mmCIF file of C-alpha atoms in Angstrom:
data_model
loop_
_atom_site.group_PDB
_atom_site.id
_atom_site.type_symbol
_atom_site.label_atom_id
_atom_site.label_comp_id
_atom_site.label_asym_id
_atom_site.label_seq_id
_atom_site.Cartn_x
_atom_site.Cartn_y
_atom_site.Cartn_z
ATOM 1 C CA ILE A 135 87.944 -69.085 37.586
ATOM 2 C CA PHE A 136 84.932 -67.182 38.756
ATOM 3 C CA LEU A 137 81.165 -67.121 38.385
ATOM 4 C CA MET A 138 80.531 -63.469 37.306
ATOM 5 C CA ALA A 139 77.009 -62.940 38.651
ATOM 6 C CA HIS A 140 74.497 -64.725 40.754
ATOM 7 C CA THR A 141 70.812 -63.895 39.766
ATOM 8 C CA LEU A 142 69.430 -64.909 43.276
ATOM 9 C CA VAL A 143 71.613 -62.529 45.117
ATOM 10 C CA PRO A 144 70.837 -58.730 44.987
ATOM 11 C CA TRP A 145 73.055 -56.874 42.484
ATOM 12 C CA ALA A 146 74.512 -54.572 45.055
ATOM 13 C CA GLN A 147 75.986 -57.541 46.873
ATOM 14 C CA THR A 148 77.347 -59.419 43.921
ATOM 15 C CA GLU A 149 80.962 -59.747 43.440
ATOM 16 C CA PRO A 150 82.528 -62.513 41.402
ATOM 17 C CA ILE A 151 82.219 -65.783 43.313
ATOM 18 C CA PRO A 152 85.187 -68.193 43.255
ATOM 19 C CA LEU A 153 84.224 -71.295 41.778
ATOM 20 C CA GLN A 154 83.619 -74.204 44.283
ATOM 21 C CA ALA A 155 85.409 -77.612 43.796
ATOM 22 C CA GLY A 156 83.295 -79.704 41.557
ATOM 23 C CA ALA A 157 81.054 -76.971 40.510
ATOM 24 C CA PRO A 158 80.285 -76.770 36.793
ATOM 25 C CA PHE A 159 82.215 -74.405 34.521
ATOM 26 C CA GLU A 160 81.350 -74.011 30.813
ATOM 27 C CA THR A 161 83.765 -73.149 28.118
ATOM 28 C CA SER A 162 81.706 -73.470 25.075
ATOM 29 C CA GLU A 163 77.890 -73.893 25.163
ATOM 30 C CA PRO A 164 75.351 -72.977 27.947
ATOM 31 C CA ALA A 165 74.373 -75.767 30.008
ATOM 32 C CA ALA A 166 71.735 -76.566 32.931
ATOM 33 C CA TYR A 167 72.536 -78.259 36.203
ATOM 34 C CA PHE A 168 70.691 -79.385 39.247
ATOM 35 C CA SER A 169 72.458 -78.669 42.577
ATOM 36 C CA PRO A 170 71.030 -80.562 45.664
ATOM 37 C CA TYR A 171 72.513 -77.756 47.704
ATOM 38 C CA SER A 172 73.195 -74.192 46.717
ATOM 39 C CA PRO A 173 75.895 -72.626 48.782
ATOM 40 C CA VAL A 174 74.328 -69.320 48.430
ATOM 41 C CA LEU A 175 70.490 -70.273 49.029
ATOM 42 C CA LYS A 176 71.114 -73.369 51.145
ATOM 43 C CA LYS A 177 68.644 -75.497 49.249
ATOM 44 C CA PRO A 178 68.340 -77.251 45.908
ATOM 45 C CA VAL A 179 68.503 -75.087 42.743
ATOM 46 C CA VAL A 180 68.826 -75.349 39.118
ATOM 47 C CA GLY A 181 71.507 -73.174 37.373
ATOM 48 C CA VAL A 182 72.097 -72.445 33.855
ATOM 49 C CA PHE A 183 75.659 -71.518 33.003
ATOM 50 C CA ALA A 184 77.209 -69.889 29.983
ATOM 51 C CA PRO A 185 80.724 -68.789 29.361
ATOM 52 C CA VAL A 186 81.782 -65.213 29.051
ATOM 53 C CA THR A 187 83.731 -65.528 25.724
ATOM 54 C CA ASN A 188 85.848 -62.331 25.904
ATOM 55 C CA SER A 189 88.958 -64.388 26.687
ATOM 56 C CA ASP A 190 90.231 -67.753 25.340
ATOM 57 C CA PRO A 191 89.904 -69.852 27.300
ATOM 58 C CA PRO A 192 86.954 -68.303 29.148
ATOM 59 C CA ARG A 193 87.589 -67.196 32.638
ATOM 60 C CA TYR A 194 83.997 -66.262 33.635
ATOM 61 C CA ASN A 195 80.540 -67.856 33.578
ATOM 62 C CA VAL A 196 77.395 -66.249 34.091
ATOM 63 C CA GLY A 197 75.019 -68.313 36.076
ATOM 64 C CA VAL A 198 71.201 -67.946 36.277
ATOM 65 C CA SER A 199 69.861 -69.843 38.932
ATOM 66 C CA PHE A 200 66.238 -70.698 39.947
ATOM 67 C CA GLU A 201 64.453 -72.699 42.549
ATOM 68 C CA LEU A 202 63.053 -76.048 41.799
ATOM 69 C CA SER A 203 59.620 -74.768 42.517
ATOM 70 C CA VAL A 204 59.582 -73.065 39.127
ATOM 71 C CA ILE A 205 59.790 -76.599 37.306
ATOM 72 C CA GLN A 206 57.524 -78.287 40.063
ATOM 73 C CA GLU A 207 54.745 -75.613 39.199
ATOM 74 C CA ILE A 208 54.842 -76.548 35.571
ATOM 75 C CA VAL A 209 54.503 -80.301 36.434
ATOM 76 C CA ASN A 210 51.602 -79.445 38.924
ATOM 77 C CA LEU A 211 49.679 -77.488 36.301
ATOM 78 C CA GLN A 212 49.530 -80.779 34.227
ATOM 79 C CA LYS A 213 46.269 -82.832 34.405
ATOM 80 C CA PHE A 214 47.718 -86.330 34.954
ATOM 81 C CA PRO A 215 45.491 -89.427 35.789
ATOM 82 C CA SER A 216 45.389 -89.623 39.660
ATOM 83 C CA ASP A 217 47.205 -93.046 39.767
ATOM 84 C CA SER A 218 49.990 -91.958 37.291
ATOM 85 C CA VAL A 219 53.147 -90.345 38.058
ATOM 86 C CA ALA A 220 55.152 -87.866 35.824
ATOM 87 C CA ALA A 221 58.791 -86.561 36.531
ATOM 88 C CA VAL A 222 61.465 -84.501 35.122
ATOM 89 C CA ILE A 223 64.939 -85.981 35.321
ATOM 90 C CA ASP A 224 68.264 -84.247 34.590
ATOM 91 C CA GLN A 225 71.204 -85.279 32.495
ATOM 92 C CA ASP A 226 72.582 -87.371 35.464
ATOM 93 C CA HIS A 227 69.060 -89.144 35.879
ATOM 94 C CA ARG A 228 67.997 -87.316 39.160
ATOM 95 C CA VAL A 229 64.554 -86.293 39.790
ATOM 96 C CA ILE A 230 64.014 -82.450 39.474
ATOM 97 C CA ALA A 231 60.261 -82.359 39.857
ATOM 98 C CA ARG A 232 57.634 -84.993 40.311
ATOM 99 C CA SER A 233 53.764 -85.057 40.112
ATOM 100 C CA ARG A 234 53.540 -87.405 43.221
ATOM 101 C CA LYS A 235 55.353 -86.631 46.499
ATOM 102 C CA PRO A 236 58.054 -84.392 44.910
ATOM 103 C CA GLU A 237 59.284 -83.510 48.559
ATOM 104 C CA GLU A 238 60.288 -87.384 48.970
ATOM 105 C CA TRP A 239 61.859 -87.967 45.559
ATOM 106 C CA VAL A 240 63.496 -84.713 44.247
ATOM 107 C CA GLY A 241 67.217 -85.205 44.056
ATOM 108 C CA LYS A 242 67.020 -89.101 43.918
ATOM 109 C CA SER A 243 68.360 -90.886 41.049
ATOM 110 C CA ALA A 244 66.374 -92.907 38.751
ATOM 111 C CA THR A 245 67.045 -96.632 39.210
ATOM 112 C CA GLY A 246 66.791 -99.929 37.467
ATOM 113 C CA ASP A 247 65.280 -100.297 33.921
ATOM 114 C CA LEU A 248 64.521 -96.509 33.562
ATOM 115 C CA LYS A 249 68.104 -95.454 34.428
ATOM 116 C CA ARG A 250 69.504 -98.005 32.034
ATOM 117 C CA ARG A 251 67.113 -96.872 29.309
ATOM 118 C CA ALA A 252 67.869 -93.174 29.999
ATOM 119 C CA GLN A 253 71.803 -93.815 29.823
ATOM 120 C CA ALA A 254 71.419 -95.681 26.610
ATOM 121 C CA GLY A 255 69.208 -92.928 24.938
ATOM 122 C CA ASP A 256 66.380 -95.413 24.640
ATOM 123 C CA VAL A 257 63.046 -93.437 24.402
ATOM 124 C CA GLY A 258 59.366 -94.527 24.224
ATOM 125 C CA PHE A 259 57.392 -97.183 26.101
ATOM 126 C CA ALA A 260 58.666 -99.927 28.318
ATOM 127 C CA GLU A 261 57.771 -101.565 31.570
ATOM 128 C CA SER A 262 59.636 -100.490 34.704
ATOM 129 C CA THR A 263 59.281 -99.825 38.373
ATOM 130 C CA THR A 264 58.788 -96.266 39.845
ATOM 131 C CA LEU A 265 60.935 -95.106 42.629
ATOM 132 C CA ASP A 266 58.049 -95.847 44.904
ATOM 133 C CA GLY A 267 57.980 -99.508 43.913
ATOM 134 C CA VAL A 268 54.953 -99.588 41.501
ATOM 135 C CA ARG A 269 55.222 -101.791 38.394
ATOM 136 C CA SER A 270 54.289 -99.518 35.429
ATOM 137 C CA LEU A 271 54.137 -98.886 31.688
ATOM 138 C CA THR A 272 56.618 -95.967 31.443
ATOM 139 C CA TYR A 273 57.211 -93.474 28.612
ATOM 140 C CA LEU A 274 60.619 -91.749 28.584
ATOM 141 C CA THR A 275 61.102 -88.713 26.245
ATOM 142 C CA ARG A 276 64.204 -87.921 24.344
ATOM 143 C CA GLY A 277 66.535 -85.597 26.311
ATOM 144 C CA ASN A 278 66.305 -81.932 25.554
ATOM 145 C CA ARG A 279 69.559 -79.848 24.587
ATOM 146 C CA TYR A 280 70.521 -80.057 28.314
ATOM 147 C CA GLY A 281 69.972 -83.871 28.522
ATOM 148 C CA TRP A 282 66.755 -83.459 30.580
ATOM 149 C CA SER A 283 63.817 -85.865 30.082
ATOM 150 C CA VAL A 284 60.299 -86.365 31.215
ATOM 151 C CA VAL A 285 59.087 -89.672 32.410
ATOM 152 C CA PHE A 286 55.304 -90.740 32.503
ATOM 153 C CA ALA A 287 54.230 -93.958 34.272
ATOM 154 C CA LEU A 288 51.020 -95.577 34.569
ATOM 155 C CA PRO A 289 50.718 -98.486 36.859
ATOM 156 C CA MET A 290 50.194 -101.987 35.249
ATOM 157 C CA ALA A 291 47.289 -102.530 37.697
ATOM 158 C CA ALA A 292 45.411 -99.636 36.072
ATOM 159 C CA LEU A 293 45.950 -100.734 32.637
ATOM 160 C CA ASN A 294 45.059 -104.358 33.617
ATOM 161 C CA GLN A 295 41.697 -102.978 35.077
ATOM 162 C CA ALA A 296 41.041 -100.874 31.832
ATOM 163 C CA ALA A 297 41.776 -104.003 29.734
ATOM 164 C CA TRP A 298 39.394 -106.159 31.852
ATOM 165 C CA ARG A 299 36.679 -103.468 31.552
ATOM 166 C CA ILE A 300 36.964 -103.338 27.783
ATOM 167 C CA THR A 301 37.099 -107.165 27.552
ATOM 168 C CA ILE A 302 33.727 -107.353 29.821
ATOM 169 C CA GLN A 303 32.143 -104.802 27.489
ATOM 170 C CA ALA A 304 33.278 -106.577 24.397
ATOM 171 C CA VAL A 305 32.035 -109.841 25.608
ATOM 172 C CA ALA A 306 28.618 -108.271 26.867
ATOM 173 C CA ALA A 307 28.252 -106.713 23.398
ATOM 174 C CA SER A 308 29.194 -110.033 21.545
ATOM 175 C CA ALA A 309 26.597 -111.983 23.756
ATOM 176 C CA THR A 310 23.908 -109.324 22.926
ATOM 177 C CA LEU A 311 24.576 -109.887 19.186
#
């Protein structure tokens, strides 16, 4: 079983690469995987693998690899509130990109309530604790076709401040009336 081509290696140097033990190999549908260590690039990558279907069962996959910076750049372009955190997690609930301190958290697994929710397919809002220990109201999206989700967390402290500010404004308006 071989990987037929590697997109991050110049074509002239590409020969079929023997499949590493534990590496993904697809036989039906394309799939995306995070790898904390690429044996070719020597750093984390994302690979999309699709079977070559000219034999049954397939003997080859075509892999398209790209660096995590591609996904991180998409996250970086978003305008999130400064005290919030957004992250992309893969089908194994590992952080692929993060709006705050990605270098510290990429490759780490979601924990606690968020991981249980992701495993159960529970989407929407719930209270949880971020990887860096902040109690937050967290929104978890439904996984895409590859099982990847987006997580957005706003600290409970920020929500409480906003609630107090609105309450004070309501009391002041009421007193004025």
